[in-house]
PDB file of C-alpha atoms in Angstrom:
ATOM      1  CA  UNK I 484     -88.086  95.842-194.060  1.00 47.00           C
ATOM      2  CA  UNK I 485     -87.963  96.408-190.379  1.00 45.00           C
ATOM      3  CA  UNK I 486     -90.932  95.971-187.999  1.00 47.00           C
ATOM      4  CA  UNK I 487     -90.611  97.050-184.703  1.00 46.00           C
ATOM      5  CA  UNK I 488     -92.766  98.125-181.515  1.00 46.00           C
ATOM      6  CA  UNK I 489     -90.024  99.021-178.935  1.00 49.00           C
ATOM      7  CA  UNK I 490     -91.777  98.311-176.122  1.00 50.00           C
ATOM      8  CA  UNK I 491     -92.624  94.771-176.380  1.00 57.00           C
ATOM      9  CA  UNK I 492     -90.659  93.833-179.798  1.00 68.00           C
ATOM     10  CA  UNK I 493     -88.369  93.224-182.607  1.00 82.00           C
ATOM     11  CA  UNK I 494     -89.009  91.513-185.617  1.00 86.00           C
ATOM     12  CA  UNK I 495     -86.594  91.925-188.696  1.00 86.00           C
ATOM     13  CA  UNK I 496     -86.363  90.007-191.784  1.00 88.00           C
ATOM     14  CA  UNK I 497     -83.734  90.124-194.164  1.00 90.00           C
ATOM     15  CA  UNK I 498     -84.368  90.157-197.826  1.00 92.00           C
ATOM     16  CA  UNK I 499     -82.561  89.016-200.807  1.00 94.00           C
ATOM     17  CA  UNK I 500     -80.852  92.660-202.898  1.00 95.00           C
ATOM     18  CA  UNK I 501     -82.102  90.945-205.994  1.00 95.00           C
ATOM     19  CA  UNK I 502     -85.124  89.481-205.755  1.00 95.00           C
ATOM     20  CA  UNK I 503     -86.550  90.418-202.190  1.00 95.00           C
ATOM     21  CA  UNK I 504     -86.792  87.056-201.023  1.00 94.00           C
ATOM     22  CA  UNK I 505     -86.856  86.566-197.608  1.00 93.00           C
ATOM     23  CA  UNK I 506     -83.933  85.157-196.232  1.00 91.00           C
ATOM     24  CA  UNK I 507     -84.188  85.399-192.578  1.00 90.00           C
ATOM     25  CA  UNK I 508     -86.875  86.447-189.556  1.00 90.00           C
ATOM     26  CA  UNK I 509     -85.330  87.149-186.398  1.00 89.00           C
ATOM     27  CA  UNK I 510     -87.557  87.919-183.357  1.00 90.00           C
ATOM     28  CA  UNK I 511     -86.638  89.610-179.999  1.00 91.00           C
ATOM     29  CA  UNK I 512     -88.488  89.786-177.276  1.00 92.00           C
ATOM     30  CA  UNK I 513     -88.204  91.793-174.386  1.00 92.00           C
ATOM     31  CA  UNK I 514     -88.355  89.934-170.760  1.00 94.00           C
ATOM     32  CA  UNK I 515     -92.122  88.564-169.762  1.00 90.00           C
ATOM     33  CA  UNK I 516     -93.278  89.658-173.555  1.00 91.00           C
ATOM     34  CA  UNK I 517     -94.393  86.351-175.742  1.00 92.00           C
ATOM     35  CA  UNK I 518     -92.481  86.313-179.007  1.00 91.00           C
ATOM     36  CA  UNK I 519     -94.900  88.509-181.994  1.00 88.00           C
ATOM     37  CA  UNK I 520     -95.349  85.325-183.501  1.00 86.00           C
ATOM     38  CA  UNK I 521     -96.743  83.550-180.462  1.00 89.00           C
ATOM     39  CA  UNK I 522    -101.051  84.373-180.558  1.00 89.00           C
ATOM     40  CA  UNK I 523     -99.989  81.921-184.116  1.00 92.00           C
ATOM     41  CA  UNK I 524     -98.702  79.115-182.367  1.00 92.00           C
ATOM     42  CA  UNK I 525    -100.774  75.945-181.386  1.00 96.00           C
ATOM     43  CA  UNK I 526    -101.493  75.271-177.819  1.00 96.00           C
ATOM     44  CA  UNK I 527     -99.186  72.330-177.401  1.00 96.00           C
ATOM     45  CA  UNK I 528     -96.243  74.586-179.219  1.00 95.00           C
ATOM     46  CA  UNK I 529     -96.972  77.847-176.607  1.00 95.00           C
ATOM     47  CA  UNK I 530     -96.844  74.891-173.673  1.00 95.00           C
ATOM     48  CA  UNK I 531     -93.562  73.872-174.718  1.00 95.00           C
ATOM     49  CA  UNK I 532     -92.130  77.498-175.519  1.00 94.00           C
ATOM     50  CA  UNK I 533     -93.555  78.568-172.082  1.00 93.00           C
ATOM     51  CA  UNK I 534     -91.639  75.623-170.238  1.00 94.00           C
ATOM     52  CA  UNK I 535     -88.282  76.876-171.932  1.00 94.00           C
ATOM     53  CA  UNK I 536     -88.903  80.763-171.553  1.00 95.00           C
ATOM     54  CA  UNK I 537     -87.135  82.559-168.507  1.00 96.00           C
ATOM     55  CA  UNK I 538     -89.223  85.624-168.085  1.00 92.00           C
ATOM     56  CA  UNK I 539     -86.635  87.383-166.750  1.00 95.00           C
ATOM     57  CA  UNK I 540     -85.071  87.503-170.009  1.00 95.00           C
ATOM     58  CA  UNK I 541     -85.105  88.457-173.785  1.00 95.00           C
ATOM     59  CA  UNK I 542     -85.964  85.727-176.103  1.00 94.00           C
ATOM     60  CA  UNK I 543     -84.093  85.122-179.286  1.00 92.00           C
ATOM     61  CA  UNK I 544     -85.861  83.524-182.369  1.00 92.00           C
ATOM     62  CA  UNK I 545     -83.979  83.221-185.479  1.00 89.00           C
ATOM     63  CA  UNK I 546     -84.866  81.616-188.909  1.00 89.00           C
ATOM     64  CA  UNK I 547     -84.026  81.136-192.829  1.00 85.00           C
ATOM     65  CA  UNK I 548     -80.718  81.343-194.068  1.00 76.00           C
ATOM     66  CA  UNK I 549     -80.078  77.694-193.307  1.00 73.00           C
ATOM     67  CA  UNK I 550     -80.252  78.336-189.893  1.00 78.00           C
ATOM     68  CA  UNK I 551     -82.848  78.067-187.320  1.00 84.00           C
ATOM     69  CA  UNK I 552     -83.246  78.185-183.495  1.00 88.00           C
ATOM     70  CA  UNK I 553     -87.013  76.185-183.084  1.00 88.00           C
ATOM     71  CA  UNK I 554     -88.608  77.658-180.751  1.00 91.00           C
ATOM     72  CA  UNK I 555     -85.863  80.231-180.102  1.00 92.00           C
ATOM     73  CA  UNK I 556     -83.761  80.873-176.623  1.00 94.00           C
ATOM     74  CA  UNK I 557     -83.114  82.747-173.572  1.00 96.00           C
ATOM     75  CA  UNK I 558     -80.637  85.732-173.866  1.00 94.00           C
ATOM     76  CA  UNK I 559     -79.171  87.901-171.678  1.00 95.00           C
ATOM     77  CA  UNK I 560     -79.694  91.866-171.839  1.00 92.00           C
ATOM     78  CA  UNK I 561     -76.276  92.421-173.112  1.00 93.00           C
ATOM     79  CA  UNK I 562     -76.613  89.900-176.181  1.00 92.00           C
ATOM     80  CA  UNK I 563     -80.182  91.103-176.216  1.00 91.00           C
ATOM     81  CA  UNK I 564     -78.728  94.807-176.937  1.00 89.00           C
ATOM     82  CA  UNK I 565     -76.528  93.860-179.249  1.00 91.00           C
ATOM     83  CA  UNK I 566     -78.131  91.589-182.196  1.00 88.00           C
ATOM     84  CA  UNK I 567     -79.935  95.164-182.006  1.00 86.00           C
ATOM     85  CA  UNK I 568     -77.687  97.154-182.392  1.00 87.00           C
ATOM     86  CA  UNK I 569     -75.613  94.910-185.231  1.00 87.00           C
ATOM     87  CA  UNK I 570     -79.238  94.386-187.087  1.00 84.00           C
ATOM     88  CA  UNK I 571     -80.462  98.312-186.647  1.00 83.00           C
ATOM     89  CA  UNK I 572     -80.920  99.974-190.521  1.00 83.00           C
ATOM     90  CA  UNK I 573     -79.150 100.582-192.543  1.00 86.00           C
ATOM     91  CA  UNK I 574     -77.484  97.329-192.191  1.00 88.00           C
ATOM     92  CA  UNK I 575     -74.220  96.875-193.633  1.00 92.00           C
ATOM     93  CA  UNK I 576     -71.729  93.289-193.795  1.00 94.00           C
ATOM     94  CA  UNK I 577     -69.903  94.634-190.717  1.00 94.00           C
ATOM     95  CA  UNK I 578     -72.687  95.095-188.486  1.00 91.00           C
ATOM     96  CA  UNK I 579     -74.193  92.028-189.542  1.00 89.00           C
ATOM     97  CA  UNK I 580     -71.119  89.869-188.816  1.00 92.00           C
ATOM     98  CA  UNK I 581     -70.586  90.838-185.757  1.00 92.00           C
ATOM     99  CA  UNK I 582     -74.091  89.503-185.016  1.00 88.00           C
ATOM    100  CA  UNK I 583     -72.077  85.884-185.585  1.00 86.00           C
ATOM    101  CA  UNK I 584     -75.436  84.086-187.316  1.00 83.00           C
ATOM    102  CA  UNK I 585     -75.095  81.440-189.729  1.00 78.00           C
ATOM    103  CA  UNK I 586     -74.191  82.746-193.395  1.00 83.00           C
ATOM    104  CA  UNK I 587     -74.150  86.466-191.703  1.00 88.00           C
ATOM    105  CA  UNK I 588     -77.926  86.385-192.662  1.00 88.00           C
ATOM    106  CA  UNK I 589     -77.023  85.969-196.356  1.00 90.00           C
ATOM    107  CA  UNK I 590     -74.452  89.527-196.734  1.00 93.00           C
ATOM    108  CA  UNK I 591     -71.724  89.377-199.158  1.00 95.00           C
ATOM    109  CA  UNK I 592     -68.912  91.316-197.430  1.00 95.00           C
ATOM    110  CA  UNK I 593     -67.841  92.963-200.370  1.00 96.00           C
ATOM    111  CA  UNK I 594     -71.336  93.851-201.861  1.00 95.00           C
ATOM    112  CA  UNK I 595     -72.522  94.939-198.161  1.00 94.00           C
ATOM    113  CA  UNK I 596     -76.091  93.492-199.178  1.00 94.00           C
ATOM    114  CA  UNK I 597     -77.875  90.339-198.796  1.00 93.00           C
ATOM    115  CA  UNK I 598     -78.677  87.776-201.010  1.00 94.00           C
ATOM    116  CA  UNK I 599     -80.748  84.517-201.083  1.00 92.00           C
ATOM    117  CA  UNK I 600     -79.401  80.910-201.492  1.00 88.00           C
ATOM    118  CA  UNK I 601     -80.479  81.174-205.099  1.00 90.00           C
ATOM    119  CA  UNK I 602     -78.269  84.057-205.861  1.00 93.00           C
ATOM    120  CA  UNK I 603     -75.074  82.836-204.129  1.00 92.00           C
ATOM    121  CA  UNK I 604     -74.178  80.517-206.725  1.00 86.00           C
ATOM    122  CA  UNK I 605     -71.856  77.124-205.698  1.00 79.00           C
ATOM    123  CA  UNK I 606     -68.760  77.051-206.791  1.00 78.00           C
ATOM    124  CA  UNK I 607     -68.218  73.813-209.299  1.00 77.00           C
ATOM    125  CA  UNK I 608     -64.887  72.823-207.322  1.00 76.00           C
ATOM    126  CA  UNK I 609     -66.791  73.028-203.764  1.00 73.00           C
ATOM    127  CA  UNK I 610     -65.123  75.566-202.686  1.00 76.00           C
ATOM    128  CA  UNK I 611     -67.906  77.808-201.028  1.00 81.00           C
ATOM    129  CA  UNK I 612     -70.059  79.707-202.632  1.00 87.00           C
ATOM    130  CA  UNK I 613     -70.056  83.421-205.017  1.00 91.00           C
ATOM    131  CA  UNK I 614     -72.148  86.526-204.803  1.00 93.00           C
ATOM    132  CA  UNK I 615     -74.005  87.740-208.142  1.00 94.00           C
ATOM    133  CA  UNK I 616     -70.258  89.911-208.648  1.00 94.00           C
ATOM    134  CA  UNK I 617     -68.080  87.046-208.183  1.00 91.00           C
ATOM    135  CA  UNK I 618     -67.252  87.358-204.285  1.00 94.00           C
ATOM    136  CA  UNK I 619     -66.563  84.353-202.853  1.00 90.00           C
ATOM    137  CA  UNK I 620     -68.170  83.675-199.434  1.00 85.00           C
TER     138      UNK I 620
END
């Protein structure tokens, strides 16, 4: 499911293939826009976010997956432009990837879907982890 107002923002999360879980919310914002999320925040949380913020740039939240960014961080156009472009629908492994999140936001390479931490199953010897088909990741 994709949410997006292009003027101000974009929110995307990524759910699981199998059972729609979400597995991660990442937020852009364009330069001198607050994050979609931010009217939510508490006062002492928008104080800190505002002292970290250069409005004169996007701003990069990312969350789930085993990864996380707090607050989030500054980004220049040019990254800005492309977790767009490698998180625009429909989203494939190889657009995703190039993104270079944690986990690639849960896509099996092979499948070209996403799946949640409860569907990529450990492997018994340690040895990473395997899709719902066997891939190993």
């Amino acid at each position: 499911m994709v949410k997006q107002i292009p003027t101000l923002w974009f929110v995307l999360y990524v759910s699981c293939a199998l059972c729609k879980a979400q597995i991660v919310r990442l937020e852009l914002a364009r330069p001198g826009a607050h994050p979609a999320s931010w009217h939510a925040w508490p006062a002492g949380v928008r104080r800190t976010y505002e002292g970290l913020r250069d409005s004169a740039s996007w701003w990069l939240i990312v969350d789930g997956n085993g990864c996380s960014n707090g607050l989030g961080q500054n980004l220049a156009e040019a990254q800005a432009q492309h977790y767009r472009a490698a998180l625009r629908y429909p989203r494939t492994y190889r657009q995703v990837h190039s993104a270079g999140l944690p986990g690639d936001a849960g896509f099996c390479a092979q499948c070209d879907v996403a799946y949640c931490e409860r569907h990529w199953r450990a492997q018994r010897d340690g040895a990473g982890h395997k899709c719902p088909r066997g891939h190993v990741r």
